[in-house]
Structure formats: structure tokens, C-alpha cells
mmCIF file of C-alpha atoms in Angstrom:
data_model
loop_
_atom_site.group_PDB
_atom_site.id
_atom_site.type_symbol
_atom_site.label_atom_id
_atom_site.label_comp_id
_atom_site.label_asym_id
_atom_site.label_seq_id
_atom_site.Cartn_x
_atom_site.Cartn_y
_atom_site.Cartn_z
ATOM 1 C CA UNK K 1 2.971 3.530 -18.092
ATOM 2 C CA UNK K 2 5.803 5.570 -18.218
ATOM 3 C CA UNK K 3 6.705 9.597 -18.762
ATOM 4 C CA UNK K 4 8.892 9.734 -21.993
ATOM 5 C CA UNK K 5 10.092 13.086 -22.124
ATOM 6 C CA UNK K 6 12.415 14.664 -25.150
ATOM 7 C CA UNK K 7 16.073 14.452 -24.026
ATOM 8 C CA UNK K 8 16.727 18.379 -23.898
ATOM 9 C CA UNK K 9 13.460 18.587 -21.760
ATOM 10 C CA UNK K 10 14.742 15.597 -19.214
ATOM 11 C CA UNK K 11 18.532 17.681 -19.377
ATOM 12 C CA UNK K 12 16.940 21.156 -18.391
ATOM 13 C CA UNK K 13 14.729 19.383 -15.652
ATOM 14 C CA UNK K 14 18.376 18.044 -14.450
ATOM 15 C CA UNK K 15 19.749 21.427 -14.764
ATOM 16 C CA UNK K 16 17.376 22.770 -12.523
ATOM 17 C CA UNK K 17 16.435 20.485 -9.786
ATOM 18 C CA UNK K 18 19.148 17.920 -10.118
ATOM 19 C CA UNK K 19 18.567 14.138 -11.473
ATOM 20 C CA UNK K 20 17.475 12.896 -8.161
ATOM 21 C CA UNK K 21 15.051 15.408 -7.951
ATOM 22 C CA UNK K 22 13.751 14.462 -11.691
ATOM 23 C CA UNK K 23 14.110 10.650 -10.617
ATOM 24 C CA UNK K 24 10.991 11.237 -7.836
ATOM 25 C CA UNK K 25 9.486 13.458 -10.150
ATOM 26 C CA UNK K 26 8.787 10.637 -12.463
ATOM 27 C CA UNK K 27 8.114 7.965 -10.031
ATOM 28 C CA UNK K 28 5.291 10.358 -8.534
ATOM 29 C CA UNK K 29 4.056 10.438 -11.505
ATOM 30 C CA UNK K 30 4.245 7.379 -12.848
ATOM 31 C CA UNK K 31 2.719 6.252 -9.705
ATOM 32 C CA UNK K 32 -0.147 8.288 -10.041
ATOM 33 C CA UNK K 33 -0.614 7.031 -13.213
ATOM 34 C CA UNK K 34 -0.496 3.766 -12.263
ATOM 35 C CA UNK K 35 -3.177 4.309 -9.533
ATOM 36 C CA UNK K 36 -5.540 6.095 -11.538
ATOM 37 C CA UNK K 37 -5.333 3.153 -14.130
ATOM 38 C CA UNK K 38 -6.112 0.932 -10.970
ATOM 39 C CA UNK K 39 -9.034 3.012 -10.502
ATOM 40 C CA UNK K 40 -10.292 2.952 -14.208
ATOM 41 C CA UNK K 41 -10.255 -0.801 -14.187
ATOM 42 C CA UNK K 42 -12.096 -1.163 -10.777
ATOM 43 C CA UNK K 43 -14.664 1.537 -11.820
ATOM 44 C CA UNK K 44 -15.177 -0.001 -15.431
ATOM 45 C CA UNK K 45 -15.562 -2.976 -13.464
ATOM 46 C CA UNK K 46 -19.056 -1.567 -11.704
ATOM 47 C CA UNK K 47 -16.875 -1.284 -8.323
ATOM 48 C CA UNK K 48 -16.848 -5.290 -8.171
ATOM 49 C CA UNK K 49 -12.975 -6.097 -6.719
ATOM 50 C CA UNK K 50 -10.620 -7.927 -9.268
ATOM 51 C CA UNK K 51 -7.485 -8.921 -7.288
ATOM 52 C CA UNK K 52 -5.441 -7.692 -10.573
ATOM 53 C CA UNK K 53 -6.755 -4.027 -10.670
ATOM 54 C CA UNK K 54 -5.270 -3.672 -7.286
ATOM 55 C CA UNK K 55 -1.890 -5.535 -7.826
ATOM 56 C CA UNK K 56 -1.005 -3.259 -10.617
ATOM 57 C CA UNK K 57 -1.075 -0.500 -8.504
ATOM 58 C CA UNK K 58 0.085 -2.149 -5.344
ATOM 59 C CA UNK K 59 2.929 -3.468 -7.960
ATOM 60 C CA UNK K 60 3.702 0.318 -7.837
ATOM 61 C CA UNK K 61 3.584 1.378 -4.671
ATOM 62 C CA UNK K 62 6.012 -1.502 -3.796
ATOM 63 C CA UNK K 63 8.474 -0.866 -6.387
ATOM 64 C CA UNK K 64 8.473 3.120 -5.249
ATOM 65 C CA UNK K 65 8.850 2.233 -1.956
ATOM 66 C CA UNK K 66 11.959 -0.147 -2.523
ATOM 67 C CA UNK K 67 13.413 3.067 -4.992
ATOM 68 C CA UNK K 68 12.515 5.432 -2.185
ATOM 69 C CA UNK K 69 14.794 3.039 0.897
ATOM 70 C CA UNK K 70 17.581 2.565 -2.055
ATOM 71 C CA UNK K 71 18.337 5.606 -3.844
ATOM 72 C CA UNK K 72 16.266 8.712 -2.710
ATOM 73 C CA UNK K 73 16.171 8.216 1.153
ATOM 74 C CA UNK K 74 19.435 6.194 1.175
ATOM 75 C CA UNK K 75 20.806 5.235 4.756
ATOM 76 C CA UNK K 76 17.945 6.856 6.466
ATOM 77 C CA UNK K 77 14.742 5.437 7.912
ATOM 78 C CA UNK K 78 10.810 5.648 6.328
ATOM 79 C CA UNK K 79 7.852 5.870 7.553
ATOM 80 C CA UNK K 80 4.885 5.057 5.404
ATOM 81 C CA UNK K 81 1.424 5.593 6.256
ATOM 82 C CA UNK K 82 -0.794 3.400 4.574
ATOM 83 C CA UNK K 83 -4.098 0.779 4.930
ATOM 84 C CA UNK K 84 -2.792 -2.602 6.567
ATOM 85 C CA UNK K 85 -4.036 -4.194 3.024
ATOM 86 C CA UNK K 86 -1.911 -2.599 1.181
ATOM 87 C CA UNK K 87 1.517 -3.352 4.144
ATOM 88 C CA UNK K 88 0.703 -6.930 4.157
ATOM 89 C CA UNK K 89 4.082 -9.210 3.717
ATOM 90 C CA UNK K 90 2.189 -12.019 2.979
ATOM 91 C CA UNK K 91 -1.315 -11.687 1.617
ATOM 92 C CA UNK K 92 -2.043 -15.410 0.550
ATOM 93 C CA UNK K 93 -1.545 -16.540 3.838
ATOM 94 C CA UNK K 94 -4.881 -15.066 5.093
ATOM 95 C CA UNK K 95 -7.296 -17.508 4.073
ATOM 96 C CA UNK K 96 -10.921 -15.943 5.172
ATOM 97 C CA UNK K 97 -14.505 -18.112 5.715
ATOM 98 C CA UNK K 98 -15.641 -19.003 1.847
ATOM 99 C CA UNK K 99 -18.762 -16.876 3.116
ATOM 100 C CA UNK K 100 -16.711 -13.745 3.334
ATOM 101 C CA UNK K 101 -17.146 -12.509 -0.192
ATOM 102 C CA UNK K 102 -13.594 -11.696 -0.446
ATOM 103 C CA UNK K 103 -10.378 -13.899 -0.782
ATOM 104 C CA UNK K 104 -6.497 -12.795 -0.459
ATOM 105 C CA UNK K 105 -5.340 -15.540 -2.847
ATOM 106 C CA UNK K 106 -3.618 -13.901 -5.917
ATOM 107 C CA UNK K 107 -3.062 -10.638 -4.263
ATOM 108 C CA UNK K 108 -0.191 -8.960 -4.305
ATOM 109 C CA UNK K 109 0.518 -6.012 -1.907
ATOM 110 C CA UNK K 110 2.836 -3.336 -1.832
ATOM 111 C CA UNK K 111 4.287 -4.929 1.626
ATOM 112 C CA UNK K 112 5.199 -8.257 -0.665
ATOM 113 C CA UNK K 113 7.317 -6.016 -3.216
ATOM 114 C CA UNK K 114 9.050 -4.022 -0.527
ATOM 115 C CA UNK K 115 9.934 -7.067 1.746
ATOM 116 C CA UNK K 116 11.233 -8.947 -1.679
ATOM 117 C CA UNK K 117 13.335 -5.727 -2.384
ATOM 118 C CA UNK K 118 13.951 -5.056 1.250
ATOM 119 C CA UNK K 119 14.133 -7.792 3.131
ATOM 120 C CA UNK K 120 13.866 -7.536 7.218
ATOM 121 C CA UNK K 121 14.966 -3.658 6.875
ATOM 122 C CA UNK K 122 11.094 -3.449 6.715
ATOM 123 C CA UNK K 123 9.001 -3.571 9.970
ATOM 124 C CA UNK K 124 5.495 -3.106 9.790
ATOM 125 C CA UNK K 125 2.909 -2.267 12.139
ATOM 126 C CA UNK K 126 -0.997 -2.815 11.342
ATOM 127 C CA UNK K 127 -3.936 -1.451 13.070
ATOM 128 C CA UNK K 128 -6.971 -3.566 14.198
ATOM 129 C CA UNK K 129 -10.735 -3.074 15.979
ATOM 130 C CA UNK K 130 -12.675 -5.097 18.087
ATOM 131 C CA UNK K 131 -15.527 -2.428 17.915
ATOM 132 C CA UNK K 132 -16.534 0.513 16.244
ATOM 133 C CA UNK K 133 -17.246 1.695 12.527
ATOM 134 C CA UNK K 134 -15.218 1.115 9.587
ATOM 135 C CA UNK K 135 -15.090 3.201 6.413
ATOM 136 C CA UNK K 136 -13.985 3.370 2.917
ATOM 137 C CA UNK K 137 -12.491 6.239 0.754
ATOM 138 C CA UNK K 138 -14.231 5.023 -2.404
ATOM 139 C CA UNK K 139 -17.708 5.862 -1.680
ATOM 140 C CA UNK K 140 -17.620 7.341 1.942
ATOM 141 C CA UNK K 141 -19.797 4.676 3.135
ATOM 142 C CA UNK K 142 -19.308 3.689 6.946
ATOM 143 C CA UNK K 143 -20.332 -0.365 8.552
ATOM 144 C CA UNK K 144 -20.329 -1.009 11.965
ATOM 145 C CA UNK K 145 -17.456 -3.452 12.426
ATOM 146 C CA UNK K 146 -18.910 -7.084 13.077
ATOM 147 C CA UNK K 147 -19.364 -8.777 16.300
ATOM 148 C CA UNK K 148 -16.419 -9.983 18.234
ATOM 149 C CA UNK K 149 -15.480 -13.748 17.063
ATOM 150 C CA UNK K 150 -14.929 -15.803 19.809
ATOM 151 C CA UNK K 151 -11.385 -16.847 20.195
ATOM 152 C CA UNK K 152 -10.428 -14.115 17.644
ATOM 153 C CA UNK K 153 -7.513 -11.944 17.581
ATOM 154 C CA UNK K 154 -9.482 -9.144 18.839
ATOM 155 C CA UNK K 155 -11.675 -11.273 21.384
ATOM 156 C CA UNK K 156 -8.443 -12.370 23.133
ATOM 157 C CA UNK K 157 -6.805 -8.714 23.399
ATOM 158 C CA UNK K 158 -9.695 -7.464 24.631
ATOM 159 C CA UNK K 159 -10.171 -9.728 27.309
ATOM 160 C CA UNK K 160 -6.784 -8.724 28.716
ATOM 161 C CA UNK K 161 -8.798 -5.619 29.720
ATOM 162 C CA UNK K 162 -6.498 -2.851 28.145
ATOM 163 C CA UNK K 163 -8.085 -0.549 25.502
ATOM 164 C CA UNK K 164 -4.692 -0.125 23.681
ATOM 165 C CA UNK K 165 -2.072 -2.759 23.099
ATOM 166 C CA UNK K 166 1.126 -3.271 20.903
ATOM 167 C CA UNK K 167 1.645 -7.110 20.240
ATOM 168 C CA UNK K 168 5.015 -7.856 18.031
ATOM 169 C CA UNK K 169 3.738 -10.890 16.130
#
């Protein structure tokens, strides 16, 4: 969806705050919009995940992101706060167990839009556990994490012995 406003509305928006100003004032919005209609789908849905309720609004976020870097932050660096999911470069190349309930393959992520529009100028840095609770947003609900995998990411950091560690991969 997009905001269609009357010409002489969009002019004295200009006049005030200046076209860039009205430029980020519609892409807020229109990415609001597009993440509430992410959230209709998934809640018509019962709360059961369909990859495409989330690429619409991961479409979004992507495409912002890429307008942000190019026109409204031009020449300057970024940094976005946001859940690893959503940062991902690469999404279908995390295939999980079959018995994991949940699959990457036809997601798109707002890291996969950027990176097409951005190339290398984007640099991301996720966050993982190897114990602990986890949360979600959605319903407030809190897991413990599961049990350290043997030979897993986690299981191998931890055995160096340090709590916190950066890794470029």
C-alpha cells in the first residue's frame, strides 16, 4: 500500500518540512502499513507462520533500508537494530532438521533486499546463545533455549572458555 495524498496537500507538506522530510514521512508510513498488513495475515492465519506474511513486510523493511543508505542518510553510516531473522543475507541457505517445525526455504529477509541494493556496504552482526531463555514479542511467551548440540556453533565457542566472543564469519 501506498499514501496518495492530493497534490496541494503533498506541496504544503514540502513547504513546510522540505521533500526529504515528506519522502521519510511516507516510507514510515508506508512501512507501518506494510507491517501491520504482515500482522493481519499472520493473525488471520491463527498465529501459524506463512513464509509470505513475513516477506511482505521484510520486502519493506529492505527496500526502506536501501532508501534510507541512498537518499536520506547519504554518505553516512547506519546502524540498524533488528532480530538476526530479519538481517539474514541469505536465508535459504539455513537448511534446519525436517523435525524442526520451521524451514527458511522461500524466505525472504530484509538483509537479502538490502545486500541486493547494497552490496558489501552492508556488514552485519548477529547475536547467538548457548544457554538461557528466549522470548517472543508476539505473545510474551519465554522457552528455555535447547540443550547445547554437540559440535554446534555454540558448543564449540563455548568450549573455548570465554563467555563473550566476536567471530567474523
Amino acid at each position: 500500500r501506498r499514501i496518495v495524498l492530493k497534490k496541494a496537500r503533498e506541496e504544503t507538506l514540502e513547504k513546510t518540512h522540505g521533500s526529504t522530510h515528506v519522502a521519510f514521512m511516507r516510507r514510515s508510513v508506508d512501512a507501518a502499513l506494510a507491517a501491520l498488513e504482515g500482522f493481519a495475515r499472520w493473525r488471520e492465519s491463527g498465529g501459524r507462520f506463512v513464509a509470505a506474511d513475513n516477506n511482505f513486510r521484510d520486502q519493506w523493511m529492505g527496500e526502506t533500508l536501501a532508501w534510507l543508505a541512498n537518499e536520506r542518510y547519504r554518505g553516512r553510516r547506519i546502524i540498524v537494530w533488528a532480530a538476526a531473522s530479519h538481517t539474514l543475507r541469505d536465508p535459504t541457505a539455513i537448511v534446519l532438521d525436517p523435525g524442526a517445525g520451521f524451514s527458511y526455504q522461500g524466505i525472504v529477509s530484509m538483509g537479502q533486499v538490502a545486500h541486493a541494493a547494497l552490496g558489501d556496504a552492508v556488514y552485519t552482526i548477529a547475536f547467538t546463545s548457548a544457554e538461557g531463555i528466549a522470548g517472543r514479542v508476539t505473545d510474551g511467551r519465554t522457552t528455555p533455549l535447547y540443550p547445547l548440540n554437540r559440535g554446534s556453533l555454540e558448543d564449540l565457542l563455548t568450549a573455548t572458555g570465554r563467555r563473550f566472543l566476536f567471530l567474523n564469519l
